[in-house]
Amino acid sequence: MRVRGDLFAHWEKLSAQYFNNRRIGDLMSHAISDVGVIREVTMQGYFNVMEAVFLIAVSVASHGTDGESVADARDDACRFRR
Protein backbone atom coordinates (compact mmCIF):
# COMPACT_ATOMS: atom_id res chain seq x y z
CA MET A 1 0.00 0.00 0.00
CA ARG A 2 2.93 2.33 0.47
CA VAL A 3 3.58 2.65 -3.29
CA ARG A 4 -0.01 3.64 -3.94
CA GLY A 5 0.07 6.10 -1.02
CA ASP A 6 3.30 7.61 -2.33
CA LEU A 7 1.70 7.99 -5.77
CA PHE A 8 -1.33 9.80 -4.34
CA ALA A 9 0.93 12.03 -2.22
CA HIS A 10 2.84 12.94 -5.37
CA TRP A 11 -0.39 13.68 -7.23
CA GLU A 12 -1.50 16.03 -4.47
CA LYS A 13 1.63 18.15 -5.06
CA LEU A 14 0.96 18.56 -8.80
CA SER A 15 -0.75 21.59 -10.28
CA ALA A 16 -4.32 21.61 -11.56
CA GLN A 17 -2.97 22.04 -15.09
CA TYR A 18 -1.42 18.58 -14.89
CA PHE A 19 -4.84 17.06 -14.26
CA ASN A 20 -6.47 19.16 -16.99
CA ASN A 21 -4.10 17.57 -19.54
CA ARG A 22 -4.71 13.98 -18.41
CA ARG A 23 -7.75 11.73 -18.44
CA ILE A 24 -8.93 10.51 -15.07
CA GLY A 25 -9.12 6.94 -16.40
CA ASP A 26 -5.41 6.98 -17.22
CA LEU A 27 -4.55 8.20 -13.73
CA MET A 28 -6.73 5.56 -12.11
CA SER A 29 -5.19 2.90 -14.32
CA HIS A 30 -1.74 3.87 -13.06
CA ALA A 31 -2.95 3.81 -9.47
CA ILE A 32 -4.57 0.40 -9.70
CA SER A 33 -2.92 -1.65 -12.41
CA ASP A 34 0.65 -0.36 -12.64
CA VAL A 35 1.14 -0.25 -8.88
CA GLY A 36 -0.25 -3.79 -8.62
CA VAL A 37 2.22 -5.03 -11.23
CA ILE A 38 5.11 -3.41 -9.36
CA ARG A 39 3.96 -5.09 -6.14
CA GLU A 40 3.68 -8.51 -7.81
CA VAL A 41 7.12 -8.29 -9.43
CA THR A 42 8.70 -7.16 -6.17
CA MET A 43 7.10 -9.97 -4.17
CA GLN A 44 8.04 -12.56 -6.79
CA GLY A 45 11.66 -11.40 -6.62
CA TYR A 46 11.58 -11.58 -2.82
CA PHE A 47 10.21 -15.12 -2.87
CA ASN A 48 12.80 -16.20 -5.47
CA VAL A 49 15.62 -14.91 -3.28
CA MET A 50 14.20 -16.62 -0.20
CA GLU A 51 13.80 -19.89 -2.11
CA ALA A 52 17.40 -19.70 -3.33
CA VAL A 53 18.69 -19.07 0.20
CA PHE A 54 16.66 -22.02 1.49
CA LEU A 55 17.88 -24.35 -1.26
CA ILE A 56 21.50 -23.34 -0.68
CA ALA A 57 21.13 -23.94 3.05
CA VAL A 58 19.55 -27.36 2.47
CA SER A 59 22.22 -28.41 -0.02
CA VAL A 60 25.03 -27.27 2.29
CA ALA A 61 23.43 -29.08 5.21
CA SER A 62 22.89 -32.26 3.22
CA HIS A 63 26.46 -32.17 1.91
CA GLY A 64 27.78 -32.02 5.45
CA THR A 65 25.82 -35.09 6.56
CA ASP A 66 27.27 -37.60 4.11
CA GLY A 67 30.05 -38.52 6.53
CA GLU A 68 32.87 -37.02 4.49
CA SER A 69 34.53 -33.83 5.55
CA VAL A 70 35.52 -31.11 3.14
CA ALA A 71 39.20 -31.82 3.88
CA ASP A 72 38.72 -35.50 2.98
CA ALA A 73 37.03 -34.57 -0.27
CA ARG A 74 39.85 -32.15 -1.09
CA ASP A 75 42.48 -34.83 -0.36
CA ASP A 76 40.65 -37.30 -2.60
CA ALA A 77 40.53 -34.75 -5.40
CA CYS A 78 44.27 -34.07 -5.04
CA ARG A 79 45.07 -37.79 -5.20
CA PHE A 80 42.85 -38.18 -8.26
CA ARG A 81 44.73 -35.45 -10.16
CA ARG A 82 48.13 -37.11 -9.65
mmCIF file of N, CA and C in Angstrom:
data_model
loop_
_atom_site.group_PDB
_atom_site.id
_atom_site.type_symbol
_atom_site.label_atom_id
_atom_site.label_comp_id
_atom_site.label_asym_id
_atom_site.label_seq_id
_atom_site.Cartn_x
_atom_site.Cartn_y
_atom_site.Cartn_z
ATOM 1 N N MET A 1 0.808 -1.195 0.000
ATOM 2 C CA MET A 1 0.000 0.000 0.000
ATOM 3 C C MET A 1 0.852 1.260 0.000
ATOM 4 N N ARG A 2 2.086 1.155 0.387
ATOM 5 C CA ARG A 2 2.935 2.334 0.467
ATOM 6 C C ARG A 2 3.165 2.955 -0.911
ATOM 7 N N VAL A 3 3.342 2.116 -1.940
ATOM 8 C CA VAL A 3 3.576 2.648 -3.289
ATOM 9 C C VAL A 3 2.384 3.458 -3.745
ATOM 10 N N ARG A 4 1.194 2.917 -3.531
ATOM 11 C CA ARG A 4 -0.013 3.636 -3.940
ATOM 12 C C ARG A 4 -0.162 4.929 -3.143
ATOM 13 N N GLY A 5 0.125 4.889 -1.851
ATOM 14 C CA GLY A 5 0.066 6.097 -1.020
ATOM 15 C C GLY A 5 1.073 7.144 -1.467
ATOM 16 N N ASP A 6 2.275 6.683 -1.819
ATOM 17 C CA ASP A 6 3.297 7.612 -2.335
ATOM 18 C C ASP A 6 2.846 8.244 -3.646
ATOM 19 N N LEU A 7 2.199 7.457 -4.493
ATOM 20 C CA LEU A 7 1.700 7.985 -5.765
ATOM 21 C C LEU A 7 0.644 9.067 -5.520
ATOM 22 N N PHE A 8 -0.294 8.802 -4.629
ATOM 23 C CA PHE A 8 -1.325 9.804 -4.340
ATOM 24 C C PHE A 8 -0.726 11.051 -3.684
ATOM 25 N N ALA A 9 0.265 10.868 -2.825
ATOM 26 C CA ALA A 9 0.925 12.032 -2.217
ATOM 27 C C ALA A 9 1.611 12.869 -3.290
ATOM 28 N N HIS A 10 2.198 12.212 -4.268
ATOM 29 C CA HIS A 10 2.841 12.940 -5.369
ATOM 30 C C HIS A 10 1.793 13.690 -6.192
ATOM 31 N N TRP A 11 0.668 13.028 -6.460
ATOM 32 C CA TRP A 11 -0.386 13.679 -7.228
ATOM 33 C C TRP A 11 -0.924 14.917 -6.515
ATOM 34 N N GLU A 12 -0.986 14.880 -5.214
ATOM 35 C CA GLU A 12 -1.497 16.031 -4.468
ATOM 36 C C GLU A 12 -0.591 17.250 -4.611
ATOM 37 N N LYS A 13 0.685 17.046 -4.908
ATOM 38 C CA LYS A 13 1.633 18.153 -5.065
ATOM 39 C C LYS A 13 1.595 18.768 -6.460
ATOM 40 N N LEU A 14 0.964 18.070 -7.412
ATOM 41 C CA LEU A 14 0.957 18.557 -8.797
ATOM 42 C C LEU A 14 -0.084 19.666 -8.978
ATOM 43 N N SER A 15 0.155 20.472 -10.001
ATOM 44 C CA SER A 15 -0.753 21.593 -10.283
ATOM 45 C C SER A 15 -2.039 21.092 -10.933
ATOM 46 N N ALA A 16 -3.044 21.955 -10.927
ATOM 47 C CA ALA A 16 -4.319 21.612 -11.559
ATOM 48 C C ALA A 16 -4.155 21.450 -13.062
ATOM 49 N N GLN A 17 -3.210 22.142 -13.653
ATOM 50 C CA GLN A 17 -2.965 22.043 -15.089
ATOM 51 C C GLN A 17 -2.565 20.617 -15.486
ATOM 52 N N TYR A 18 -1.816 19.963 -14.625
ATOM 53 C CA TYR A 18 -1.416 18.577 -14.892
ATOM 54 C C TYR A 18 -2.659 17.707 -15.071
ATOM 55 N N PHE A 19 -3.636 17.885 -14.207
ATOM 56 C CA PHE A 19 -4.839 17.061 -14.261
ATOM 57 C C PHE A 19 -5.760 17.476 -15.405
ATOM 58 N N ASN A 20 -5.684 18.719 -15.836
ATOM 59 C CA ASN A 20 -6.471 19.160 -16.993
ATOM 60 C C ASN A 20 -5.973 18.504 -18.271
ATOM 61 N N ASN A 21 -4.702 18.162 -18.330
ATOM 62 C CA ASN A 21 -4.103 17.570 -19.541
ATOM 63 C C ASN A 21 -4.153 16.040 -19.540
ATOM 64 N N ARG A 22 -4.674 15.445 -18.510
ATOM 65 C CA ARG A 22 -4.709 13.978 -18.415
ATOM 66 C C ARG A 22 -6.138 13.512 -18.169
ATOM 67 N N ARG A 23 -6.426 12.315 -18.680
ATOM 68 C CA ARG A 23 -7.750 11.732 -18.441
ATOM 69 C C ARG A 23 -7.742 11.019 -17.093
ATOM 70 N N ILE A 24 -8.840 11.114 -16.394
ATOM 71 C CA ILE A 24 -8.925 10.508 -15.068
ATOM 72 C C ILE A 24 -8.776 8.989 -15.147
ATOM 73 N N GLY A 25 -9.248 8.396 -16.231
ATOM 74 C CA GLY A 25 -9.122 6.942 -16.405
ATOM 75 C C GLY A 25 -7.670 6.504 -16.482
ATOM 76 N N ASP A 26 -6.835 7.306 -17.143
ATOM 77 C CA ASP A 26 -5.407 6.981 -17.218
ATOM 78 C C ASP A 26 -4.750 7.055 -15.840
ATOM 79 N N LEU A 27 -5.110 8.059 -15.080
ATOM 80 C CA LEU A 27 -4.553 8.197 -13.734
ATOM 81 C C LEU A 27 -4.976 7.036 -12.836
ATOM 82 N N MET A 28 -6.246 6.671 -12.918
ATOM 83 C CA MET A 28 -6.731 5.559 -12.107
ATOM 84 C C MET A 28 -6.090 4.243 -12.539
ATOM 85 N N SER A 29 -5.859 4.100 -13.825
ATOM 86 C CA SER A 29 -5.194 2.897 -14.320
ATOM 87 C C SER A 29 -3.797 2.771 -13.731
ATOM 88 N N HIS A 30 -3.077 3.888 -13.675
ATOM 89 C CA HIS A 30 -1.744 3.873 -13.061
ATOM 90 C C HIS A 30 -1.838 3.496 -11.587
ATOM 91 N N ALA A 31 -2.824 4.047 -10.905
ATOM 92 C CA ALA A 31 -2.946 3.813 -9.465
ATOM 93 C C ALA A 31 -3.313 2.369 -9.154
ATOM 94 N N ILE A 32 -4.091 1.749 -10.000
ATOM 95 C CA ILE A 32 -4.566 0.396 -9.700
ATOM 96 C C ILE A 32 -3.699 -0.666 -10.367
ATOM 97 N N SER A 33 -3.575 -0.589 -11.653
ATOM 98 C CA SER A 33 -2.922 -1.648 -12.413
ATOM 99 C C SER A 33 -1.402 -1.597 -12.318
ATOM 100 N N ASP A 34 -0.810 -0.452 -12.608
ATOM 101 C CA ASP A 34 0.654 -0.363 -12.638
ATOM 102 C C ASP A 34 1.259 -0.600 -11.255
ATOM 103 N N VAL A 35 0.643 -0.061 -10.239
ATOM 104 C CA VAL A 35 1.142 -0.254 -8.881
ATOM 105 C C VAL A 35 0.997 -1.721 -8.478
ATOM 106 N N GLY A 36 -0.070 -2.368 -8.902
ATOM 107 C CA GLY A 36 -0.251 -3.791 -8.624
ATOM 108 C C GLY A 36 0.820 -4.644 -9.293
ATOM 109 N N VAL A 37 1.172 -4.291 -10.514
ATOM 110 C CA VAL A 37 2.224 -5.025 -11.227
ATOM 111 C C VAL A 37 3.564 -4.861 -10.518
ATOM 112 N N ILE A 38 3.856 -3.651 -10.085
ATOM 113 C CA ILE A 38 5.111 -3.408 -9.356
ATOM 114 C C ILE A 38 5.135 -4.252 -8.081
ATOM 115 N N ARG A 39 4.037 -4.305 -7.382
ATOM 116 C CA ARG A 39 3.959 -5.087 -6.144
ATOM 117 C C ARG A 39 4.175 -6.577 -6.429
ATOM 118 N N GLU A 40 3.536 -7.096 -7.477
ATOM 119 C CA GLU A 40 3.681 -8.512 -7.811
ATOM 120 C C GLU A 40 5.113 -8.862 -8.199
ATOM 121 N N VAL A 41 5.739 -8.033 -9.008
ATOM 122 C CA VAL A 41 7.119 -8.287 -9.427
ATOM 123 C C VAL A 41 8.056 -8.242 -8.229
ATOM 124 N N THR A 42 7.855 -7.277 -7.355
ATOM 125 C CA THR A 42 8.700 -7.158 -6.171
ATOM 126 C C THR A 42 8.550 -8.377 -5.267
ATOM 127 N N MET A 43 7.327 -8.809 -5.033
ATOM 128 C CA MET A 43 7.102 -9.969 -4.169
ATOM 129 C C MET A 43 7.648 -11.234 -4.804
ATOM 130 N N GLN A 44 7.502 -11.384 -6.108
ATOM 131 C CA GLN A 44 8.040 -12.562 -6.791
ATOM 132 C C GLN A 44 9.561 -12.607 -6.654
ATOM 133 N N GLY A 45 10.213 -11.461 -6.801
ATOM 134 C CA GLY A 45 11.662 -11.401 -6.615
ATOM 135 C C GLY A 45 12.059 -11.755 -5.196
ATOM 136 N N TYR A 46 11.302 -11.269 -4.228
ATOM 137 C CA TYR A 46 11.577 -11.575 -2.823
ATOM 138 C C TYR A 46 11.460 -13.080 -2.577
ATOM 139 N N PHE A 47 10.397 -13.693 -3.080
ATOM 140 C CA PHE A 47 10.207 -15.125 -2.869
ATOM 141 C C PHE A 47 11.294 -15.941 -3.583
ATOM 142 N N ASN A 48 11.725 -15.498 -4.763
ATOM 143 C CA ASN A 48 12.801 -16.200 -5.471
ATOM 144 C C ASN A 48 14.096 -16.159 -4.678
ATOM 145 N N VAL A 49 14.411 -15.023 -4.091
ATOM 146 C CA VAL A 49 15.620 -14.906 -3.278
ATOM 147 C C VAL A 49 15.518 -15.799 -2.052
ATOM 148 N N MET A 50 14.371 -15.791 -1.387
ATOM 149 C CA MET A 50 14.202 -16.621 -0.195
ATOM 150 C C MET A 50 14.285 -18.108 -0.543
ATOM 151 N N GLU A 51 13.727 -18.495 -1.682
ATOM 152 C CA GLU A 51 13.803 -19.889 -2.112
ATOM 153 C C GLU A 51 15.248 -20.291 -2.396
ATOM 154 N N ALA A 52 15.998 -19.412 -3.043
ATOM 155 C CA ALA A 52 17.404 -19.701 -3.334
ATOM 156 C C ALA A 52 18.210 -19.853 -2.051
ATOM 157 N N VAL A 53 17.980 -18.977 -1.088
ATOM 158 C CA VAL A 53 18.688 -19.070 0.197
ATOM 159 C C VAL A 53 18.345 -20.388 0.883
ATOM 160 N N PHE A 54 17.084 -20.760 0.869
ATOM 161 C CA PHE A 54 16.659 -22.016 1.494
ATOM 162 C C PHE A 54 17.304 -23.213 0.801
ATOM 163 N N LEU A 55 17.301 -23.219 -0.533
ATOM 164 C CA LEU A 55 17.885 -24.347 -1.264
ATOM 165 C C LEU A 55 19.385 -24.450 -1.038
ATOM 166 N N ILE A 56 20.066 -23.328 -0.968
ATOM 167 C CA ILE A 56 21.502 -23.344 -0.682
ATOM 168 C C ILE A 56 21.752 -23.894 0.712
ATOM 169 N N ALA A 57 20.967 -23.460 1.678
ATOM 170 C CA ALA A 57 21.128 -23.942 3.052
ATOM 171 C C ALA A 57 20.876 -25.445 3.137
ATOM 172 N N VAL A 58 19.855 -25.928 2.455
ATOM 173 C CA VAL A 58 19.552 -27.358 2.467
ATOM 174 C C VAL A 58 20.663 -28.150 1.798
ATOM 175 N N SER A 59 21.160 -27.661 0.669
ATOM 176 C CA SER A 59 22.215 -28.408 -0.021
ATOM 177 C C SER A 59 23.514 -28.413 0.781
ATOM 178 N N VAL A 60 23.835 -27.306 1.446
ATOM 179 C CA VAL A 60 25.029 -27.269 2.289
ATOM 180 C C VAL A 60 24.853 -28.212 3.477
ATOM 181 N N ALA A 61 23.680 -28.202 4.074
ATOM 182 C CA ALA A 61 23.428 -29.081 5.214
ATOM 183 C C ALA A 61 23.460 -30.548 4.802
ATOM 184 N N SER A 62 22.899 -30.869 3.659
ATOM 185 C CA SER A 62 22.893 -32.263 3.225
ATOM 186 C C SER A 62 24.275 -32.718 2.790
ATOM 187 N N HIS A 63 25.087 -31.821 2.287
ATOM 188 C CA HIS A 63 26.456 -32.171 1.905
ATOM 189 C C HIS A 63 27.282 -32.496 3.139
ATOM 190 N N GLY A 64 27.022 -31.802 4.226
ATOM 191 C CA GLY A 64 27.777 -32.022 5.446
ATOM 192 C C GLY A 64 27.372 -33.286 6.186
ATOM 193 N N THR A 65 26.273 -33.912 5.834
ATOM 194 C CA THR A 65 25.818 -35.095 6.562
ATOM 195 C C THR A 65 26.188 -36.400 5.880
ATOM 196 N N ASP A 66 26.949 -36.355 4.799
ATOM 197 C CA ASP A 66 27.266 -37.602 4.107
ATOM 198 C C ASP A 66 28.463 -38.322 4.715
ATOM 199 N N GLY A 67 28.985 -37.828 5.830
ATOM 200 C CA GLY A 67 30.054 -38.515 6.534
ATOM 201 C C GLY A 67 31.441 -38.156 6.058
ATOM 202 N N GLU A 68 31.569 -37.381 5.036
ATOM 203 C CA GLU A 68 32.871 -37.022 4.494
ATOM 204 C C GLU A 68 33.109 -35.544 4.736
ATOM 205 N N SER A 69 34.234 -35.229 5.300
ATOM 206 C CA SER A 69 34.527 -33.831 5.554
ATOM 207 C C SER A 69 35.024 -33.163 4.276
ATOM 208 N N VAL A 70 35.027 -31.861 4.294
ATOM 209 C CA VAL A 70 35.518 -31.109 3.137
ATOM 210 C C VAL A 70 36.998 -31.392 2.923
ATOM 211 N N ALA A 71 37.760 -31.526 4.007
ATOM 212 C CA ALA A 71 39.196 -31.818 3.882
ATOM 213 C C ALA A 71 39.413 -33.183 3.234
ATOM 214 N N ASP A 72 38.605 -34.177 3.593
ATOM 215 C CA ASP A 72 38.724 -35.502 2.978
ATOM 216 C C ASP A 72 38.412 -35.435 1.489
ATOM 217 N N ALA A 73 37.389 -34.711 1.137
ATOM 218 C CA ALA A 73 37.030 -34.573 -0.269
ATOM 219 C C ALA A 73 38.136 -33.869 -1.040
ATOM 220 N N ARG A 74 38.753 -32.862 -0.441
ATOM 221 C CA ARG A 74 39.853 -32.155 -1.091
ATOM 222 C C ARG A 74 41.048 -33.091 -1.276
ATOM 223 N N ASP A 75 41.362 -33.890 -0.248
ATOM 224 C CA ASP A 75 42.476 -34.829 -0.358
ATOM 225 C C ASP A 75 42.223 -35.861 -1.439
ATOM 226 N N ASP A 76 41.008 -36.344 -1.539
ATOM 227 C CA ASP A 76 40.651 -37.301 -2.598
ATOM 228 C C ASP A 76 40.809 -36.684 -3.977
ATOM 229 N N ALA A 77 40.415 -35.438 -4.103
ATOM 230 C CA ALA A 77 40.535 -34.747 -5.395
ATOM 231 C C ALA A 77 41.994 -34.559 -5.762
ATOM 232 N N CYS A 78 42.824 -34.252 -4.766
ATOM 233 C CA CYS A 78 44.272 -34.068 -5.044
ATOM 234 C C CYS A 78 44.897 -35.387 -5.469
ATOM 235 N N ARG A 79 44.523 -36.487 -4.827
ATOM 236 C CA ARG A 79 45.067 -37.795 -5.198
ATOM 237 C C ARG A 79 44.602 -38.187 -6.584
ATOM 238 N N PHE A 80 43.394 -37.836 -6.951
ATOM 239 C CA PHE A 80 42.850 -38.179 -8.260
ATOM 240 C C PHE A 80 43.605 -37.466 -9.383
ATOM 241 N N ARG A 81 44.027 -36.235 -9.138
ATOM 242 C CA ARG A 81 44.733 -35.447 -10.162
ATOM 243 C C ARG A 81 46.138 -35.960 -10.421
ATOM 244 N N ARG A 82 46.738 -36.647 -9.482
ATOM 245 C CA ARG A 82 48.135 -37.113 -9.653
ATOM 246 C C ARG A 82 48.236 -38.251 -10.588
#
